[in-house]
C-alpha cells in the first residue's frame, strides 16, 4: 500500500536533483541515526539543522513549533539592571492592593477580577520598571494596551505612585459619585490614565497592530517622528480565540512592524476552564505566529526548572512536556508530589530515574510555582529580546499560573475568573507569603486594609525614579495643548451652494469631490487620512490614487499595469490613502488610530473612512463603541446607503437600519444629507467642532456618521432663506413650500408637511407636485438632515425641564405654525424618523423601508416598500382624510390610479 505522505516521482520531477548521490548520503545518515539512536534523536538533529539554516539566512520553510522550553537559554539571559529586592516588594504591595480593592468592593456586588493580575503581575511590573516609555520624554512615549481584567493591578500601582488615593480605590466600579474608577481601561471615564479601551475581547490586539502601523504612517509621511514609540499589547491566551485577535497578524509581519510586541499571558485558562484542555495553547500560538511571520519568544519555565533540564540528558523531560495537555498541567498545580511523580515521571524509565534525584519540595516548587512569567529575570530577557529584534513584530508567550500568590483556593482553579474575594485568613496567608508588614490588628471588623509603605519609602522613591528615567508615569493619556486647526478656505464648501444644474450627481460623489478640494488646502490638507476597504473605485475615489498615493512602507516595487492611464494605481511610502483590502475591522482600527492621534501623538489628523453602509455599523459597531470610548474624532461615511438605492445587490447589501444603530452611540453625530450643499455644510461644521475653536461647554470628542447615496440626481442650489445652515446642522429646515416650488394649489387647499431625509426627499418632492396637480393638496417639503440630532436635542430639553429650565426642542421650534399633519419618509425603517414623533405637535405618521431588502430596480423596490412618490401621496391623503380635510374616497381612488 502506498504511503500517501511519501514524495511521489512526479513531485521529484519538479525538484531536479543536481547531485543524487549526495542526497542519498544525507538520507542514509538520517536513517542511520533513527536506527541507532531512535526517532527522537533524529527529530532533534533535524530541528537543530533547520534552526541553523534559518539563522544563516538559508531560504527554507520555517519551523512552526519548537520544544516546550524557553526560547532564551539561562546562560544567554542578560544581566538585569535595577534593584531586584525593591522591585519584589513593589510587586508585592501591588498584588496586595489589587486583591484588597476587589475584595472590599465585593460587598457592593459590583464584581471585579483578581486572578488575572495575580498571574500577570511580573509581566507588567518588569515593563513599568525597565521598558515602558512615558509621555514626558521626547516623542510620544510607548502605547500600552493593558489587558482589561488586569486593571486592578494598574490601579494598585497608581495608588503606590500617589496618583490614586484610598477613596478612589474604594470606589472601584462605582463611578456615579464622581470619584470612582471604571471597571476596565475606559479613556472616556478616566481620560488622564487610560489611553486605549481593550476589554472588548479581540479589539485590543487588532487595534495595537494598526496603531503600530499608523505610527509608521505618520513617520513615513513626515508628520511625526515616531521612532521612539513602541506598542505593547497585553493579551490573554483565551482572548486569542477571538477572530479579531489574529486577523491582522500577516499585516504586521508584512510591514515589518518591529515597533510592536504582543505579550500573551498563557495561564492556560479562559473564563470557564482550560483554553486547550486536550492540547497545548502555547504550541498552537507559536505555530500561528511563526506561520504569519512573527518573531516568537517563549518564556515558560522559571529558574527552578534549570536543574531539571540539565539533568535531562536523554531528552525525555522535553518530550514529556510536549506530550502533557494543558489541562493536566493545571492538575499538577493542585496535586501533591506523589501524584506528580507517578503521573508525570512514571511512564518513562529515564524520567523515573530523573525523579529519584528530586526532592518532593523541588518537584512542588517546579510544578506549583516556577513559571517564566513569574520571574522578573526571565521576563526582562524576553522584553529585551523583543525590543532589539528587527524586521518583524515579536510575540512573547509567557506561561503563568492564574491566581498565583492568592493561595490554594485560587491557583489554577477553573472557577477563579468568577471568584471576587479572599477571606481574612486567605489574606493573612497571602501577607505572609509576600512578606508584607501588615499586622493582624489592621484588619478592623474583618475588612482587609490597603497597604502602603509611605510616600517617602524606598519602594515609592525607586518606583518614581524608574518612571522618571523612562519618561514619566505610565499608563497615561496626555492631550497636549494643540492650536485649533485653521478652517479650510470657504471656497471648497461654497462651490456646492449653486447646485449641479442639469448634471446628475450622487451625494457619494459630492463628498469625494469635497474631500479632493480639502486635501489641497495648504494648512490642513496633509492631515486628511482617507481610509477605504478595497472599494475606492465603487465610491469614485480612483482619481485620488495618483494625486495622494496609496500608503505602502515599501513604496511601489513594480510597474503598475495601468501606468499609462491618468488615474493609475500609485503606491508610495509617503502615500496618504489607507486602502486596506477587504477588511472593515482593519479599516476601523485604522480609523481609531488616526482619530485619536491628537492625544496619542499630539498631531490632529482628520480621518474619513468610507464603506458600504450596510457593512459598517452592522459589522463593526463594537469598534464604533471602542472609538467613542477612546474619544476619537473624524468622519465615518456610510456610502451606497439606504435600503432601495443599491440596485440588484439584494438582502445583505440593503441598509435599512444603520442610522438606528448609530443613534445608540452617544459620541456619534448621525446625518442623512439629501443634497450636496448639505454634505458640505455638515463637513464644515464637523471640522469646526472637532478640530477648530470649541464653543463653551461643547464636547469635541465626537465623530460624525454621514450616509451618502450612489443615486445620481440633480443637486439643487442652496435655498436663500434665513436659518438654513442652522437647520442643516441641527437636523431640520424647510426646503420649500408648495408656493415656492412653483406649484399653485387651489385657494384654501388642505396642507400637509412632508419630511424627508437622504434620497427620500426626491420622492417627497415628486409627491408634492402630484398632490397639488392631481389632488388639490398643498405640501411643504422639509429636509431632515438628522433625525437623531433632533432627538438628542429634544432629550436634552426634557432633561432641562426636570431641572426647572424651560426649553423648547428645536424640532418643535422649526415646525411651529406649520399647517396640517406631518408625514415623514426615509430610505430606512420607520423607526428612524419615528425617533422624533413624540416631540412633534402636529399629527404624525411615517413611511419607511421595513423588512428585508431585495434585488430589483430602485423603482420596484420603492414600490415594494411603499415609500415611492405615489405611496407618499396615498399616505398623505389618508392622513388628511382622517382629519376630514379630503374625501375618504380620494384615498381609494389614489390607490387605484397608482396601482397600489
mmCIF file with all atom_site columns, N, CA and C in Angstrom, residues 250-283:
data_model
loop_
_atom_site.group_PDB
_atom_site.id
_atom_site.type_symbol
_atom_site.label_atom_id
_atom_site.label_alt_id
_atom_site.label_comp_id
_atom_site.label_asym_id
_atom_site.label_entity_id
_atom_site.label_seq_id
_atom_site.pdbx_PDB_ins_code
_atom_site.Cartn_x
_atom_site.Cartn_y
_atom_site.Cartn_z
_atom_site.occupancy
_atom_site.B_iso_or_equiv
_atom_site.pdbx_formal_charge
_atom_site.auth_seq_id
_atom_site.auth_comp_id
_atom_site.auth_asym_id
_atom_site.auth_atom_id
_atom_site.pdbx_PDB_model_num
ATOM 1   N N  . UNK A 1 250 ? -0.715  38.868 9.694  1.00 0.00 ? 250 UNK A N  1
ATOM 2   C CA . UNK A 1 250 ? 0.063   38.904 8.457  1.00 0.00 ? 250 UNK A CA 1
ATOM 3   C C  . UNK A 1 250 ? 0.423   40.332 8.077  1.00 0.00 ? 250 UNK A C  1
ATOM 4   N N  . UNK A 1 251 ? -0.494  41.269 8.299  1.00 0.00 ? 251 UNK A N  1
ATOM 5   C CA . UNK A 1 251 ? -0.193  42.681 8.020  1.00 0.00 ? 251 UNK A CA 1
ATOM 6   C C  . UNK A 1 251 ? 1.012   43.140 8.830  1.00 0.00 ? 251 UNK A C  1
ATOM 7   N N  . UNK A 1 252 ? 1.019   42.811 10.129 1.00 0.00 ? 252 UNK A N  1
ATOM 8   C CA . UNK A 1 252 ? 2.113   43.245 10.997 1.00 0.00 ? 252 UNK A CA 1
ATOM 9   C C  . UNK A 1 252 ? 3.446   42.687 10.523 1.00 0.00 ? 252 UNK A C  1
ATOM 10  N N  . UNK A 1 253 ? 3.466   41.427 10.092 1.00 0.00 ? 253 UNK A N  1
ATOM 11  C CA . UNK A 1 253 ? 4.707   40.828 9.604  1.00 0.00 ? 253 UNK A CA 1
ATOM 12  C C  . UNK A 1 253 ? 5.079   41.378 8.236  1.00 0.00 ? 253 UNK A C  1
ATOM 13  N N  . UNK A 1 254 ? 4.082   41.520 7.374  1.00 0.00 ? 254 UNK A N  1
ATOM 14  C CA . UNK A 1 254 ? 4.334   42.006 6.007  1.00 0.00 ? 254 UNK A CA 1
ATOM 15  C C  . UNK A 1 254 ? 4.964   43.400 6.020  1.00 0.00 ? 254 UNK A C  1
ATOM 16  N N  . UNK A 1 255 ? 4.512   44.230 6.955  1.00 0.00 ? 255 UNK A N  1
ATOM 17  C CA . UNK A 1 255 ? 5.029   45.596 7.032  1.00 0.00 ? 255 UNK A CA 1
ATOM 18  C C  . UNK A 1 255 ? 6.168   45.728 8.038  1.00 0.00 ? 255 UNK A C  1
ATOM 19  N N  . UNK A 1 256 ? 6.665   44.592 8.527  1.00 0.00 ? 256 UNK A N  1
ATOM 20  C CA . UNK A 1 256 ? 7.859   44.547 9.374  1.00 0.00 ? 256 UNK A CA 1
ATOM 21  C C  . UNK A 1 256 ? 7.745   45.486 10.573 1.00 0.00 ? 256 UNK A C  1
ATOM 22  N N  . UNK A 1 257 ? 6.644   45.345 11.305 1.00 0.00 ? 257 UNK A N  1
ATOM 23  C CA . UNK A 1 257 ? 6.375   46.246 12.428 1.00 0.00 ? 257 UNK A CA 1
ATOM 24  C C  . UNK A 1 257 ? 7.146   45.790 13.665 1.00 0.00 ? 257 UNK A C  1
ATOM 25  N N  . UNK A 1 258 ? 8.449   46.030 13.642 1.00 0.00 ? 258 UNK A N  1
ATOM 26  C CA . UNK A 1 258 ? 9.255   45.686 14.807 1.00 0.00 ? 258 UNK A CA 1
ATOM 27  C C  . UNK A 1 258 ? 9.107   46.697 15.934 1.00 0.00 ? 258 UNK A C  1
ATOM 28  N N  . UNK A 1 259 ? 8.185   47.634 15.774 1.00 0.00 ? 259 UNK A N  1
ATOM 29  C CA . UNK A 1 259 ? 7.809   48.547 16.865 1.00 0.00 ? 259 UNK A CA 1
ATOM 30  C C  . UNK A 1 259 ? 6.617   48.017 17.653 1.00 0.00 ? 259 UNK A C  1
ATOM 31  N N  . UNK A 1 260 ? 6.352   46.726 17.524 1.00 0.00 ? 260 UNK A N  1
ATOM 32  C CA . UNK A 1 260 ? 5.168   46.107 18.129 1.00 0.00 ? 260 UNK A CA 1
ATOM 33  C C  . UNK A 1 260 ? 5.553   44.831 18.862 1.00 0.00 ? 260 UNK A C  1
ATOM 34  N N  . UNK A 1 261 ? 5.057   44.688 20.088 1.00 0.00 ? 261 UNK A N  1
ATOM 35  C CA . UNK A 1 261 ? 5.243   43.450 20.845 1.00 0.00 ? 261 UNK A CA 1
ATOM 36  C C  . UNK A 1 261 ? 3.917   43.021 21.462 1.00 0.00 ? 261 UNK A C  1
ATOM 37  N N  . UNK A 1 262 ? 3.529   41.798 21.201 1.00 0.00 ? 262 UNK A N  1
ATOM 38  C CA . UNK A 1 262 ? 2.417   41.168 21.900 1.00 0.00 ? 262 UNK A CA 1
ATOM 39  C C  . UNK A 1 262 ? 2.994   40.411 23.106 1.00 0.00 ? 262 UNK A C  1
ATOM 40  N N  . UNK A 1 263 ? 2.372   40.579 24.262 1.00 0.00 ? 263 UNK A N  1
ATOM 41  C CA . UNK A 1 263 ? 2.719   39.786 25.439 1.00 0.00 ? 263 UNK A CA 1
ATOM 42  C C  . UNK A 1 263 ? 1.479   38.977 25.807 1.00 0.00 ? 263 UNK A C  1
ATOM 43  N N  . UNK A 1 264 ? 1.519   37.691 25.545 1.00 0.00 ? 264 UNK A N  1
ATOM 44  C CA . UNK A 1 264 ? 0.342   36.851 25.791 1.00 0.00 ? 264 UNK A CA 1
ATOM 45  C C  . UNK A 1 264 ? 0.551   36.100 27.099 1.00 0.00 ? 264 UNK A C  1
ATOM 46  N N  . UNK A 1 265 ? -0.320  36.388 28.045 1.00 0.00 ? 265 UNK A N  1
ATOM 47  C CA . UNK A 1 265 ? -0.278  35.748 29.359 1.00 0.00 ? 265 UNK A CA 1
ATOM 48  C C  . UNK A 1 265 ? -0.894  34.360 29.232 1.00 0.00 ? 265 UNK A C  1
ATOM 49  N N  . UNK A 1 266 ? -0.047  33.375 29.124 1.00 0.00 ? 266 UNK A N  1
ATOM 50  C CA . UNK A 1 266 ? -0.515  31.997 28.922 1.00 0.00 ? 266 UNK A CA 1
ATOM 51  C C  . UNK A 1 266 ? -0.678  31.309 30.275 1.00 0.00 ? 266 UNK A C  1
ATOM 52  N N  . UNK A 1 267 ? -1.757  31.665 30.972 1.00 0.00 ? 267 UNK A N  1
ATOM 53  C CA . UNK A 1 267 ? -2.049  30.971 32.228 1.00 0.00 ? 267 UNK A CA 1
ATOM 54  C C  . UNK A 1 267 ? -2.915  29.741 31.976 1.00 0.00 ? 267 UNK A C  1
ATOM 55  N N  . UNK A 1 268 ? -3.134  29.436 30.694 1.00 0.00 ? 268 UNK A N  1
ATOM 56  C CA . UNK A 1 268 ? -3.788  28.196 30.238 1.00 0.00 ? 268 UNK A CA 1
ATOM 57  C C  . UNK A 1 268 ? -5.258  28.151 30.590 1.00 0.00 ? 268 UNK A C  1
ATOM 58  N N  . UNK A 1 269 ? -5.827  29.275 31.080 1.00 0.00 ? 269 UNK A N  1
ATOM 59  C CA . UNK A 1 269 ? -7.239  29.275 31.470 1.00 0.00 ? 269 UNK A CA 1
ATOM 60  C C  . UNK A 1 269 ? -8.001  30.392 30.770 1.00 0.00 ? 269 UNK A C  1
ATOM 61  N N  . UNK A 1 270 ? -9.194  30.066 30.338 1.00 0.00 ? 270 UNK A N  1
ATOM 62  C CA . UNK A 1 270 ? -10.123 31.100 29.897 1.00 0.00 ? 270 UNK A CA 1
ATOM 63  C C  . UNK A 1 270 ? -11.185 31.248 30.980 1.00 0.00 ? 270 UNK A C  1
ATOM 64  N N  . UNK A 1 271 ? -12.339 31.778 30.649 1.00 0.00 ? 271 UNK A N  1
ATOM 65  C CA . UNK A 1 271 ? -13.287 32.146 31.696 1.00 0.00 ? 271 UNK A CA 1
ATOM 66  C C  . UNK A 1 271 ? -13.907 30.944 32.396 1.00 0.00 ? 271 UNK A C  1
ATOM 67  N N  . UNK A 1 272 ? -14.112 29.866 31.680 1.00 0.00 ? 272 UNK A N  1
ATOM 68  C CA . UNK A 1 272 ? -14.808 28.724 32.263 1.00 0.00 ? 272 UNK A CA 1
ATOM 69  C C  . UNK A 1 272 ? -13.913 27.527 32.567 1.00 0.00 ? 272 UNK A C  1
ATOM 70  N N  . UNK A 1 273 ? -12.712 27.511 32.036 1.00 0.00 ? 273 UNK A N  1
ATOM 71  C CA . UNK A 1 273 ? -11.849 26.354 32.237 1.00 0.00 ? 273 UNK A CA 1
ATOM 72  C C  . UNK A 1 273 ? -10.607 26.475 31.387 1.00 0.00 ? 273 UNK A C  1
ATOM 73  N N  . UNK A 1 274 ? -9.971  25.354 31.049 1.00 0.00 ? 274 UNK A N  1
ATOM 74  C CA . UNK A 1 274 ? -8.734  25.403 30.260 1.00 0.00 ? 274 UNK A CA 1
ATOM 75  C C  . UNK A 1 274 ? -8.973  25.982 28.868 1.00 0.00 ? 274 UNK A C  1
ATOM 76  N N  . UNK A 1 275 ? -7.961  26.696 28.357 1.00 0.00 ? 275 UNK A N  1
ATOM 77  C CA . UNK A 1 275 ? -8.051  27.230 26.994 1.00 0.00 ? 275 UNK A CA 1
ATOM 78  C C  . UNK A 1 275 ? -8.018  26.081 25.990 1.00 0.00 ? 275 UNK A C  1
ATOM 79  N N  . UNK A 1 276 ? -7.072  25.190 26.166 1.00 0.00 ? 276 UNK A N  1
ATOM 80  C CA . UNK A 1 276 ? -6.977  23.989 25.312 1.00 0.00 ? 276 UNK A CA 1
ATOM 81  C C  . UNK A 1 276 ? -6.796  22.779 26.217 1.00 0.00 ? 276 UNK A C  1
ATOM 82  N N  . UNK A 1 277 ? -7.881  22.248 26.701 1.00 0.00 ? 277 UNK A N  1
ATOM 83  C CA . UNK A 1 277 ? -7.805  21.177 27.692 1.00 0.00 ? 277 UNK A CA 1
ATOM 84  C C  . UNK A 1 277 ? -6.995  19.997 27.194 1.00 0.00 ? 277 UNK A C  1
ATOM 85  N N  . UNK A 1 278 ? -7.219  19.555 25.979 1.00 0.00 ? 278 UNK A N  1
ATOM 86  C CA . UNK A 1 278 ? -6.580  18.349 25.459 1.00 0.00 ? 278 UNK A CA 1
ATOM 87  C C  . UNK A 1 278 ? -5.377  18.645 24.557 1.00 0.00 ? 278 UNK A C  1
ATOM 88  N N  . UNK A 1 279 ? -4.995  19.894 24.476 1.00 0.00 ? 279 UNK A N  1
ATOM 89  C CA . UNK A 1 279 ? -3.918  20.282 23.577 1.00 0.00 ? 279 UNK A CA 1
ATOM 90  C C  . UNK A 1 279 ? -2.988  21.249 24.323 1.00 0.00 ? 279 UNK A C  1
ATOM 91  N N  . UNK A 1 280 ? -2.160  21.991 23.566 1.00 0.00 ? 280 UNK A N  1
ATOM 92  C CA . UNK A 1 280 ? -1.220  22.918 24.166 1.00 0.00 ? 280 UNK A CA 1
ATOM 93  C C  . UNK A 1 280 ? -1.352  24.268 23.470 1.00 0.00 ? 280 UNK A C  1
ATOM 94  N N  . UNK A 1 281 ? -1.927  25.252 24.162 1.00 0.00 ? 281 UNK A N  1
ATOM 95  C CA . UNK A 1 281 ? -2.197  26.544 23.551 1.00 0.00 ? 281 UNK A CA 1
ATOM 96  C C  . UNK A 1 281 ? -0.908  27.271 23.183 1.00 0.00 ? 281 UNK A C  1
ATOM 97  N N  . UNK A 1 282 ? 0.133   27.105 23.987 1.00 0.00 ? 282 UNK A N  1
ATOM 98  C CA . UNK A 1 282 ? 1.400   27.785 23.676 1.00 0.00 ? 282 UNK A CA 1
ATOM 99  C C  . UNK A 1 282 ? 1.932   27.307 22.330 1.00 0.00 ? 282 UNK A C  1
ATOM 100 N N  . UNK A 1 283 ? 1.928   25.998 22.111 1.00 0.00 ? 283 UNK A N  1
ATOM 101 C CA . UNK A 1 283 ? 2.444   25.461 20.857 1.00 0.00 ? 283 UNK A CA 1
ATOM 102 C C  . UNK A 1 283 ? 1.566   25.895 19.680 1.00 0.00 ? 283 UNK A C  1
#
